Short mmCIF file of C-alpha atoms and ligand atoms in Angstrom, two decimals:
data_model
loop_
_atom_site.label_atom_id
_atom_site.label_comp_id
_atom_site.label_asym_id
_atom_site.label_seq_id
_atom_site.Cartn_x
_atom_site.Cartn_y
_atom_site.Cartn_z
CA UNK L 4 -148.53 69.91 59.62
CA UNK L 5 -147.23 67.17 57.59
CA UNK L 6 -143.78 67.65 59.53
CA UNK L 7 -145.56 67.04 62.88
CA UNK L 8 -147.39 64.40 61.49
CA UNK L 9 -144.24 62.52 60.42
CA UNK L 10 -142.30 63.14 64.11
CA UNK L 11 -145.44 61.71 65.42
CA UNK L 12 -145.42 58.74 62.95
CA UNK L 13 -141.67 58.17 63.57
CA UNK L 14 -141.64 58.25 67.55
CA UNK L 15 -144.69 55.76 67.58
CA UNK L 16 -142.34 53.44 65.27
CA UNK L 17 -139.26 53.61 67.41
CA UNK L 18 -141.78 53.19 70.27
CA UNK L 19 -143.03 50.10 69.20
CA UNK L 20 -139.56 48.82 68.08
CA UNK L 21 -138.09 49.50 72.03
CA UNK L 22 -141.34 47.72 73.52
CA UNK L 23 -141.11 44.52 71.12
CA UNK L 24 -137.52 44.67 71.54
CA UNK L 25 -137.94 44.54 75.49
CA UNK L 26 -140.81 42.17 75.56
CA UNK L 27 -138.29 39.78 73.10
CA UNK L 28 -135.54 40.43 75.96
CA UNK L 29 -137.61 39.31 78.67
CA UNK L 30 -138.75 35.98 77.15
CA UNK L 31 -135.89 34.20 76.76
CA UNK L 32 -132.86 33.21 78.61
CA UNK L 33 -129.64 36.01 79.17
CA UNK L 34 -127.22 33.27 78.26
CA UNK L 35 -127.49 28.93 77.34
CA UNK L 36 -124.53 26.99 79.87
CA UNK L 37 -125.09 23.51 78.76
CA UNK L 38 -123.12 20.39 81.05
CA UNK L 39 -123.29 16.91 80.35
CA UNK L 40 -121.71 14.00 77.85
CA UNK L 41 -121.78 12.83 73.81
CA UNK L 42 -125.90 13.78 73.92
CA UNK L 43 -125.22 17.54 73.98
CA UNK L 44 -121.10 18.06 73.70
CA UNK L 45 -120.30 20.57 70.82
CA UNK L 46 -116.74 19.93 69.98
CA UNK L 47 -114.93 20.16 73.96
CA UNK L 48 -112.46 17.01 73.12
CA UNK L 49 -111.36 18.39 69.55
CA UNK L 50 -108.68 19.51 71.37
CA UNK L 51 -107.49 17.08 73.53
CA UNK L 52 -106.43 13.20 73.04
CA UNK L 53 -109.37 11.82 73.33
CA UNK L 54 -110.70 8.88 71.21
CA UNK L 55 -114.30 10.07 72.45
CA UNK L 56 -114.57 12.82 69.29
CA UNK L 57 -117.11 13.22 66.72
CA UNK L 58 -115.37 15.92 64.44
CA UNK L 59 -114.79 14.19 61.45
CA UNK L 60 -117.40 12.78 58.18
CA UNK L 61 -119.94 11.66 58.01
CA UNK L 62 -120.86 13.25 61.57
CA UNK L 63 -122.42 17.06 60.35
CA UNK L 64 -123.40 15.84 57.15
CA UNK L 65 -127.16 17.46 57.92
CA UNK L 66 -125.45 20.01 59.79
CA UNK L 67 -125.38 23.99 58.22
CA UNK L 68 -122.48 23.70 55.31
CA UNK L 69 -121.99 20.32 55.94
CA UNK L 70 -119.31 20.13 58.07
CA UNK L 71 -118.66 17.83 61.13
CA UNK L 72 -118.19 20.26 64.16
CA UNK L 73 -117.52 17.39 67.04
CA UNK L 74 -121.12 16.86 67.72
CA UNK L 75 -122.27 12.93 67.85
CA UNK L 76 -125.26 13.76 65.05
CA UNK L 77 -125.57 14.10 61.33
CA UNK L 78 -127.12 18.03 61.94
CA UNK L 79 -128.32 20.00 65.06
CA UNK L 80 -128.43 19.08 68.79
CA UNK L 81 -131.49 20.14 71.21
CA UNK L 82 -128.92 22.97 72.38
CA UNK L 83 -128.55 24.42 68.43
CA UNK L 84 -133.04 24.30 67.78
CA UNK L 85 -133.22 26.15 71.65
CA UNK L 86 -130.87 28.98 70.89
CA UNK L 87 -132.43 29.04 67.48
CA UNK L 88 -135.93 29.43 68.75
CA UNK L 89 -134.83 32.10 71.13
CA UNK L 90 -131.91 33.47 68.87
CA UNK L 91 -129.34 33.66 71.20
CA UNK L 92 -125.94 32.54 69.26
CA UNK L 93 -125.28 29.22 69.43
CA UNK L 94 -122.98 28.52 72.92
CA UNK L 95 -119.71 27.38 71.81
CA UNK L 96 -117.61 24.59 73.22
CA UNK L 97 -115.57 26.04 76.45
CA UNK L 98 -112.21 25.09 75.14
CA UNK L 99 -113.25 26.63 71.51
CA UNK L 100 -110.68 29.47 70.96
CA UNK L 101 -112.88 31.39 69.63
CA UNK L 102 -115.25 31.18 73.05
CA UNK L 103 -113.45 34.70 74.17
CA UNK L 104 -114.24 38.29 74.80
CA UNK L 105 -118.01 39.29 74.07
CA UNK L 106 -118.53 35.39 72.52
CA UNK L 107 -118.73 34.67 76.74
CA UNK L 108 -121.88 36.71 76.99
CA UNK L 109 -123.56 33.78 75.21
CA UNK L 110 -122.94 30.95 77.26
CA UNK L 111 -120.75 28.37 77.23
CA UNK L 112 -120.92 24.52 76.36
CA UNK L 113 -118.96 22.41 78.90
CA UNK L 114 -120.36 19.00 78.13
CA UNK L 115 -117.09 16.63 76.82
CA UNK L 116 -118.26 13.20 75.07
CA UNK L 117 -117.65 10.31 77.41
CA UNK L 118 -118.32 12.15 79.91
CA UNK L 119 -119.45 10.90 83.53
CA UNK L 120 -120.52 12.12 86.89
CA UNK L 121 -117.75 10.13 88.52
CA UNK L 122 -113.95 10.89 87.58
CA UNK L 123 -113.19 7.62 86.26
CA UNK L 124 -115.91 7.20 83.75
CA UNK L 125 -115.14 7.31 80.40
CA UNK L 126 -111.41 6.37 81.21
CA UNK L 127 -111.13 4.02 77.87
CA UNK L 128 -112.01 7.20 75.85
CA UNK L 129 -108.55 9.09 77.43
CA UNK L 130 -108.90 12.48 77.76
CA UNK L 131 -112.59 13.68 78.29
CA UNK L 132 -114.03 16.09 80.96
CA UNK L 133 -116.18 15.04 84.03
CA UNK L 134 -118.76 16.99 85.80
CA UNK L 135 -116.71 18.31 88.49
CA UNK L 136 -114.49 19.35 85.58
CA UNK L 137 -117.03 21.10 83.88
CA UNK L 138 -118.36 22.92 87.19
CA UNK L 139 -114.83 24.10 87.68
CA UNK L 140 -114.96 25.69 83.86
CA UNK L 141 -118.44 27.27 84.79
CA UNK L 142 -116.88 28.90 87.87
CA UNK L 143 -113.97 29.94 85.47
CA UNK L 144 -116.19 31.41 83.20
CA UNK L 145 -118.20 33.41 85.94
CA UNK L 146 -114.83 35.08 86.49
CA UNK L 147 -113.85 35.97 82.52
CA UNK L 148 -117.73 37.46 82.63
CA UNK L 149 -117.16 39.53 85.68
CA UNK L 150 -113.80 40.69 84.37
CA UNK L 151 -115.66 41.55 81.14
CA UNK L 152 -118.86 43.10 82.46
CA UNK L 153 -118.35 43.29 85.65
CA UNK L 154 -120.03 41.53 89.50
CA UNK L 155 -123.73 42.77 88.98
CA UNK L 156 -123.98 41.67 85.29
CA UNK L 157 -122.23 38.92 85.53
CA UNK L 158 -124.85 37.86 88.19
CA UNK L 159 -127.55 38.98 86.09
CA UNK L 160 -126.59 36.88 83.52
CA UNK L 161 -126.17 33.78 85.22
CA UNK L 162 -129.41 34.14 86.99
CA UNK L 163 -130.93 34.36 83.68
CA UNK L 164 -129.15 31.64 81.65
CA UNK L 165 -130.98 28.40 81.27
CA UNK L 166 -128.90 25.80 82.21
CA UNK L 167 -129.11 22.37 81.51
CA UNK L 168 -127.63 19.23 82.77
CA UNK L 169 -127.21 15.93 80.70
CA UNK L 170 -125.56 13.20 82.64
CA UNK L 171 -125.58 9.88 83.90
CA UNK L 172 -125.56 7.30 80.65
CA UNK L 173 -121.86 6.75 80.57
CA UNK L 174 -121.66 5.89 84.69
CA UNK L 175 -123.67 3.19 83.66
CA UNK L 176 -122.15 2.57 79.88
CA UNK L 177 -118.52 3.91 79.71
CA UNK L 178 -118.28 2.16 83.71
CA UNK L 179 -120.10 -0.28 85.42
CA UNK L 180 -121.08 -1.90 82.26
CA UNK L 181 -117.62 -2.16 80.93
CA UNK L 182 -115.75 -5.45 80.87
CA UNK L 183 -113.75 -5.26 83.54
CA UNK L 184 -115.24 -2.95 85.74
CA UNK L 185 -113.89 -2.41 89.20
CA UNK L 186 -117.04 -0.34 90.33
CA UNK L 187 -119.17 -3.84 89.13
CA UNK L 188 -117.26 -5.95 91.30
CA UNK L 189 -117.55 -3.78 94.11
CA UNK L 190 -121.07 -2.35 94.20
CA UNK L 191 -124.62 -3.88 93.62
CA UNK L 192 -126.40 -1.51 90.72
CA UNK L 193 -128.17 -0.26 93.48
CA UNK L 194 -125.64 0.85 95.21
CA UNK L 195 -123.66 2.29 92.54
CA UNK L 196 -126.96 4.59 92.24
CA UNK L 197 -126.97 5.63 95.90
CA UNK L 198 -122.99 6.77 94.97
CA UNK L 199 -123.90 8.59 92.33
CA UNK L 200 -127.09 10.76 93.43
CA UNK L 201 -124.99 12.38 96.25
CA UNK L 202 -122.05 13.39 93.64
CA UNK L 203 -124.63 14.86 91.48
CA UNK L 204 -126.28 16.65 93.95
CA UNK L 205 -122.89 18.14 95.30
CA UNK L 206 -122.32 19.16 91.58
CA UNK L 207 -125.80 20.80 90.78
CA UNK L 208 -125.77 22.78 94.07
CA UNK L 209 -121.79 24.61 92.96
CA UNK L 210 -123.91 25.49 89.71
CA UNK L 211 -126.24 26.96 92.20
CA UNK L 212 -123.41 28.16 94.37
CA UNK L 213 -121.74 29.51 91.11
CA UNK L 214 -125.04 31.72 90.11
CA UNK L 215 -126.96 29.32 88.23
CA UNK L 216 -131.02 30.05 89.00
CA UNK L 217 -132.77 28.10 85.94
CA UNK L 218 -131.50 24.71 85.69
CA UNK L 219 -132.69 21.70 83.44
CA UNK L 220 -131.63 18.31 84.85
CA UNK L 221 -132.35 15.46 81.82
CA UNK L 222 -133.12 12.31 82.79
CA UNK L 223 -131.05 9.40 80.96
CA UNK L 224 -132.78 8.53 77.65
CA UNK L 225 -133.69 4.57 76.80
CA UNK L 226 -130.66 3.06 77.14
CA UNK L 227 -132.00 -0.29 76.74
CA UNK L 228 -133.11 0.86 73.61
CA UNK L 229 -130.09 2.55 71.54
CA UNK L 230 -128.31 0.13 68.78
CA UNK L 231 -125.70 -0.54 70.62
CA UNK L 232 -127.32 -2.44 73.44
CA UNK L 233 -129.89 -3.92 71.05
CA UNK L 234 -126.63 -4.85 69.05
CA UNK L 235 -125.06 -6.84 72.23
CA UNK L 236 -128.09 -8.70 72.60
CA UNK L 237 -128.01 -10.28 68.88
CA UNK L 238 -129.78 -13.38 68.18
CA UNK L 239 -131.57 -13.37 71.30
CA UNK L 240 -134.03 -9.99 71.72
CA UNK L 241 -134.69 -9.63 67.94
CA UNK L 242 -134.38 -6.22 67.87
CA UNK L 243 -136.29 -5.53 70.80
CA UNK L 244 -134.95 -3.01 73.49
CA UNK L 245 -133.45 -4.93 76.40
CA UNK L 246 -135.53 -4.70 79.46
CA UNK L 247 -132.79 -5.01 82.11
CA UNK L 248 -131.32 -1.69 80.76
CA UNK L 249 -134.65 0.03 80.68
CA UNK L 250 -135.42 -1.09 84.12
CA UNK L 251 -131.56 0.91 84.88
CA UNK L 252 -132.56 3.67 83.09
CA UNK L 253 -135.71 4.19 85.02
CA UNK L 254 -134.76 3.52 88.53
CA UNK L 255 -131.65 5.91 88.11
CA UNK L 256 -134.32 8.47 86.88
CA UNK L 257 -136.68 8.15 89.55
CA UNK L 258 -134.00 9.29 91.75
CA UNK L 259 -133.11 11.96 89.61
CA UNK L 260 -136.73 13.23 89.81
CA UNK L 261 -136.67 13.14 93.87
CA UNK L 262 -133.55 14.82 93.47
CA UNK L 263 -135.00 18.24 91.73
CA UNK L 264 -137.65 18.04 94.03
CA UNK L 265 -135.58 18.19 96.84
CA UNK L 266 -133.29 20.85 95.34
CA UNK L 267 -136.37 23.28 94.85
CA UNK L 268 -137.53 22.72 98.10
CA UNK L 269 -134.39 23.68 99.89
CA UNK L 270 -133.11 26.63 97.00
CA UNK L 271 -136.30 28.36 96.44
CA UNK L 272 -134.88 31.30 94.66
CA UNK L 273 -133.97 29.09 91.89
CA UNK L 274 -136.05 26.71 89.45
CA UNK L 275 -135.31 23.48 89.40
CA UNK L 276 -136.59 20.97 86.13
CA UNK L 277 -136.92 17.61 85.40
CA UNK L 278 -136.93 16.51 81.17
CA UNK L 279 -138.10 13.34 80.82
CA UNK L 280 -135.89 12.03 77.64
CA UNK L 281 -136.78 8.70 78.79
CA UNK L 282 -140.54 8.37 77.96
CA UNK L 283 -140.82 10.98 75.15
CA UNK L 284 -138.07 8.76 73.36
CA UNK L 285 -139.42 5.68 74.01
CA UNK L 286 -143.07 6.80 72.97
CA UNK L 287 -140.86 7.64 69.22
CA UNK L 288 -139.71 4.18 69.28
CA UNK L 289 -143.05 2.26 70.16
CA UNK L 290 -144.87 4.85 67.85
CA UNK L 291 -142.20 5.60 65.05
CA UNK L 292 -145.01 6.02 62.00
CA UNK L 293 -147.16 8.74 64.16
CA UNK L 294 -143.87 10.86 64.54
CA UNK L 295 -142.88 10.05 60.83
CA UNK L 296 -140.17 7.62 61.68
CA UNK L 297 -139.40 4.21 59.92
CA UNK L 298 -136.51 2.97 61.53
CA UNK L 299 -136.27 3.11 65.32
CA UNK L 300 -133.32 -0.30 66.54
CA UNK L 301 -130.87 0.55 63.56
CA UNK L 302 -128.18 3.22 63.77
CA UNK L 303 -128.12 5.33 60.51
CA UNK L 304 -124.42 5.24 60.46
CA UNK L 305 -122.57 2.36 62.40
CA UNK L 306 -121.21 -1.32 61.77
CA UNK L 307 -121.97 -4.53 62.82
CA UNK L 308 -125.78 -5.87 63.31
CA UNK L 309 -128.34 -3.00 63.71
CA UNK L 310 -125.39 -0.70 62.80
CA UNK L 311 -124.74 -0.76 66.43
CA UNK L 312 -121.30 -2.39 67.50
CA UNK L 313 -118.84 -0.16 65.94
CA UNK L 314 -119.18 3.66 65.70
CA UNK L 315 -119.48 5.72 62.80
CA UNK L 316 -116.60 6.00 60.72
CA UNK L 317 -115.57 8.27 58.17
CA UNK L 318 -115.86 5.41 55.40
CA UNK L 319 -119.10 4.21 56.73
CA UNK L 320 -122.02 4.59 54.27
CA UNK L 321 -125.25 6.24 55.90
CA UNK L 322 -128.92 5.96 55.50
CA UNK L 323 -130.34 7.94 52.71
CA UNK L 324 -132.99 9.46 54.83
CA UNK L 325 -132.20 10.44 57.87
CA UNK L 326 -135.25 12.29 58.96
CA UNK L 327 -136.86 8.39 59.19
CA UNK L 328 -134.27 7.10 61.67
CA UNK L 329 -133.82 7.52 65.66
CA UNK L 330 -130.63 6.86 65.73
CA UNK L 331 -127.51 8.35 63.95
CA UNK L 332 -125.05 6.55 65.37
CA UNK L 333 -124.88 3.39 67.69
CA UNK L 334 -125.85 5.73 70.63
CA UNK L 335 -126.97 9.11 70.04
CA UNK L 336 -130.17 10.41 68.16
CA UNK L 337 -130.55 11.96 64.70
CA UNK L 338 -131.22 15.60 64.05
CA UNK L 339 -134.82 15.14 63.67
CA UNK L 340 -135.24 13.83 67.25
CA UNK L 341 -133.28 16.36 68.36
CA UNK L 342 -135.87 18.82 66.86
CA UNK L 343 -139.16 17.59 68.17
CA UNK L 344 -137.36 16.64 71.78
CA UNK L 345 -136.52 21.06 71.47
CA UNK L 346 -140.27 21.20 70.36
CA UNK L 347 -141.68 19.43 72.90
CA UNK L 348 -139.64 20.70 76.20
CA UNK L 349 -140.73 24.20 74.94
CA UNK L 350 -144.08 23.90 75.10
CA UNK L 351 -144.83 20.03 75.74
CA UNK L 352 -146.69 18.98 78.87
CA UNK L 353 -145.43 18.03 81.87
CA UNK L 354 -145.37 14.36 81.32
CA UNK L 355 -142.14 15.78 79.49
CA UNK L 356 -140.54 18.46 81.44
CA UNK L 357 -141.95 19.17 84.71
CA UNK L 358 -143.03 21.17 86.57
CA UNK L 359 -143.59 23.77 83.74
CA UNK L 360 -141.80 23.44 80.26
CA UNK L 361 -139.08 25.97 78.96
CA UNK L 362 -141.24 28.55 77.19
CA UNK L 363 -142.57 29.08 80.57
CA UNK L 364 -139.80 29.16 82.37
CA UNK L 365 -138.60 32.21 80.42
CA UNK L 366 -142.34 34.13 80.40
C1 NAG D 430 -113.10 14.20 90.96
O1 NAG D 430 -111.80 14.70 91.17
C2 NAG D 430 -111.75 15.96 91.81
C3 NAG D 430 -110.31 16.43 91.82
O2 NAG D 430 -109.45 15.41 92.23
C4 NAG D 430 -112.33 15.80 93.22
O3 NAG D 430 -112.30 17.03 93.90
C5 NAG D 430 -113.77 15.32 93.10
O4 NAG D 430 -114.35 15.10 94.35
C6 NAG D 430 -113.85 14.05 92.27
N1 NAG D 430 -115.25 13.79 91.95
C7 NAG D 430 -115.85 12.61 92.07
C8 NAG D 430 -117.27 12.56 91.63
O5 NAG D 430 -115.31 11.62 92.50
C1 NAG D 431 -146.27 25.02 77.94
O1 NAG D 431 -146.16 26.33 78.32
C2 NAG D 431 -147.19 27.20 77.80
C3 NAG D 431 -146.87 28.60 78.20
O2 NAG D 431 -145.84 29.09 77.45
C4 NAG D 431 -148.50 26.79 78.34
O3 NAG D 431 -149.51 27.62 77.79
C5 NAG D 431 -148.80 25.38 77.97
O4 NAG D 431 -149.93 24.92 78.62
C6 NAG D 431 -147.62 24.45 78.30
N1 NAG D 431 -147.85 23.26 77.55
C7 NAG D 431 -148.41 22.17 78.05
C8 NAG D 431 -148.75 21.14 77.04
O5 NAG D 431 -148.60 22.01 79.23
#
């Protein structure tokens, strides 16, 4: 009696471990495939000449042991909190060696700081990897998967994968805003945006093309608001974010937002989404106390007024406190807006990623 009693006991346990373990499976993504620039690039130009790198002090100091991986932040990106939440492995950089062999089953980061969606953005950096670049490493890694797991799983897990896209900042900042631009002198802003919509689209539809079914497109954050900018307009904003970027920022996002709408309405067995970095930032910076924030024009790390004309360097001090500042760096956000941007496209509302938010998307 007691034996059957204890079967019984131990068949209902390993019952309820296979039906929590499928229910985990099926609510969250197969695999994370992350594209885009500095905002979300894990380490892809540590190997390559590139002056666009972040793997060196104090960049990691927040970060698990310490230690600088190549990430423009002092700890975790939105890419590390998602793939915590759902506890996938962390997505390595594509060019990692160690991104081999079962390691591909997680994903792959293809995002390369400096980063544009045209070729020729980013050019002072050197070496760096454009989106077409990094769409030609996701169809390269589609092919290591199906040589690994074979067609049908390798489908499977692309379908499943949330992939994200985070793009568009250096066209404007690493291009048409640089001192001697060539695209300036030949195209009105508004113009350059009609260029680049079309390129983007073209690239987003090959991750489609490729197997891609859950894709993420970010709109560009408040560039008109980052140290750097605020830092070019010394003596004459006072710190204030400079409208005429802002004003860039959003018109190149209101495209953006036709454009998912008019990729879900023509490949409606995928699901397209907008984040809205833009507002959800800017809300930190006009509200900094109600998100516990003190510092929201200064970089944390960075030289030159509001820490914002010269990068962080390895002999540059940093703020004591980083969980009270927005920005690490003259252009990228700290860990801790890193972690309530993850929160918040989870399970925020869709005045913050549309039309449903990511805990949804993977229900
Ligand atoms: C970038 O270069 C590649 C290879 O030369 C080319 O196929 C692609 O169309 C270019 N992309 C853009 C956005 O100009
Ligand atoms: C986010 O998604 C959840 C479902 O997971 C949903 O219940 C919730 O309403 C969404 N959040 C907001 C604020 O819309």
């Amino acid at each position: 009696m007691a034996q059957s009693l204890w079967a019984l006991w131990m068949l209902a346990m390993v019952t309820s471990w296979l039906v929590s373990r499928n229910t985990a499976m099926a609510d969250r993504p197969t695999a994370m495939f992350i594209f885009g620039d500095s905002l979300v690039d894990v380490g892809m130009n540590n190997n390559v000449p590139s002056l666009a790198r972040a793997n060196y002090r104090p960049n990691g100091i927040d970060y698990p042991g310490g230690v600088p991986t190549g990430r423009f932040c002092n700890g975790r990106l939105i890419s590390d909190f998602l793939s915590e939440y759902w506890r996938i492995p962390p997505a390595l950089a594509y060019d990692d060696p160690a991104n081999m062999g079962e390691t591909l089953l997680n994903g792959a980061n293809f995002a390369s700081a400096g980063a544009g969606i045209l070729n020729d953005t980013g050019m002072v950096f050197n070496k760096r990897f454009p989106m077409d670049q990094q769409v030609d490493f996701f169809r390269e890694h589609k092919e290591k998967l199906i040589a690994l797991v074979g067609t049908e799983e390798a489908s499977r897990i692309l379908a499943g994968a949330s992939v994200s896209i985070t793009i568009g900042s250096n066209d404007f900042l690493s291009n048409y805003f640089i001192p001697i631009s060539p695209r300036r002198a030949r195209y009105t802003l508004p113009e350059y945006i009609n260029l680049l919509i079309p390129e983007l689209k073209r690239q987003v539809m090959s991750i489609y093309e490729i197997g891609a079914r859950k894709i993420v497109v970010a709109g560009v954050g408040p560039l008109g608001c980052i140290p750097f900018i605020i830092a070019m307009r010394f003596g004459t904003n006072q710190g204030r974010c400079v409208e005429k970027y802002q004003q860039i920022a959003m018109d190149f996002n209101a495209r953006l937002v036709s454009l998912v709408q008019e990729l879900q309405e023509t490949l409606t067995d995928a699901t397209f989404l907008y984040s809205n970095a833009f507002d959800l930032s800017l809300q930190l910076i006009q509200n900094p106390a109600l998100y516990g924030f003190t510092t929201v024009n200064k970089a944390c790390c960075g030289r030159g007024p509001y820490g914002g004309l010269i990068a962080c360097n390895r002999f540059d001090p940093v703020c004591p406190d980083r969980t009270k500042y927005v920005f690490w760096d003259p252009f990228h956000p700290t860990e801790a807006v890193n972690r309530l941007v993850s929160q918040q496209l989870l399970f925020g509302p869709p005045s913050v990623i549309s039309p449903m938010n990511l805990s949804q998307l993977f229900a």
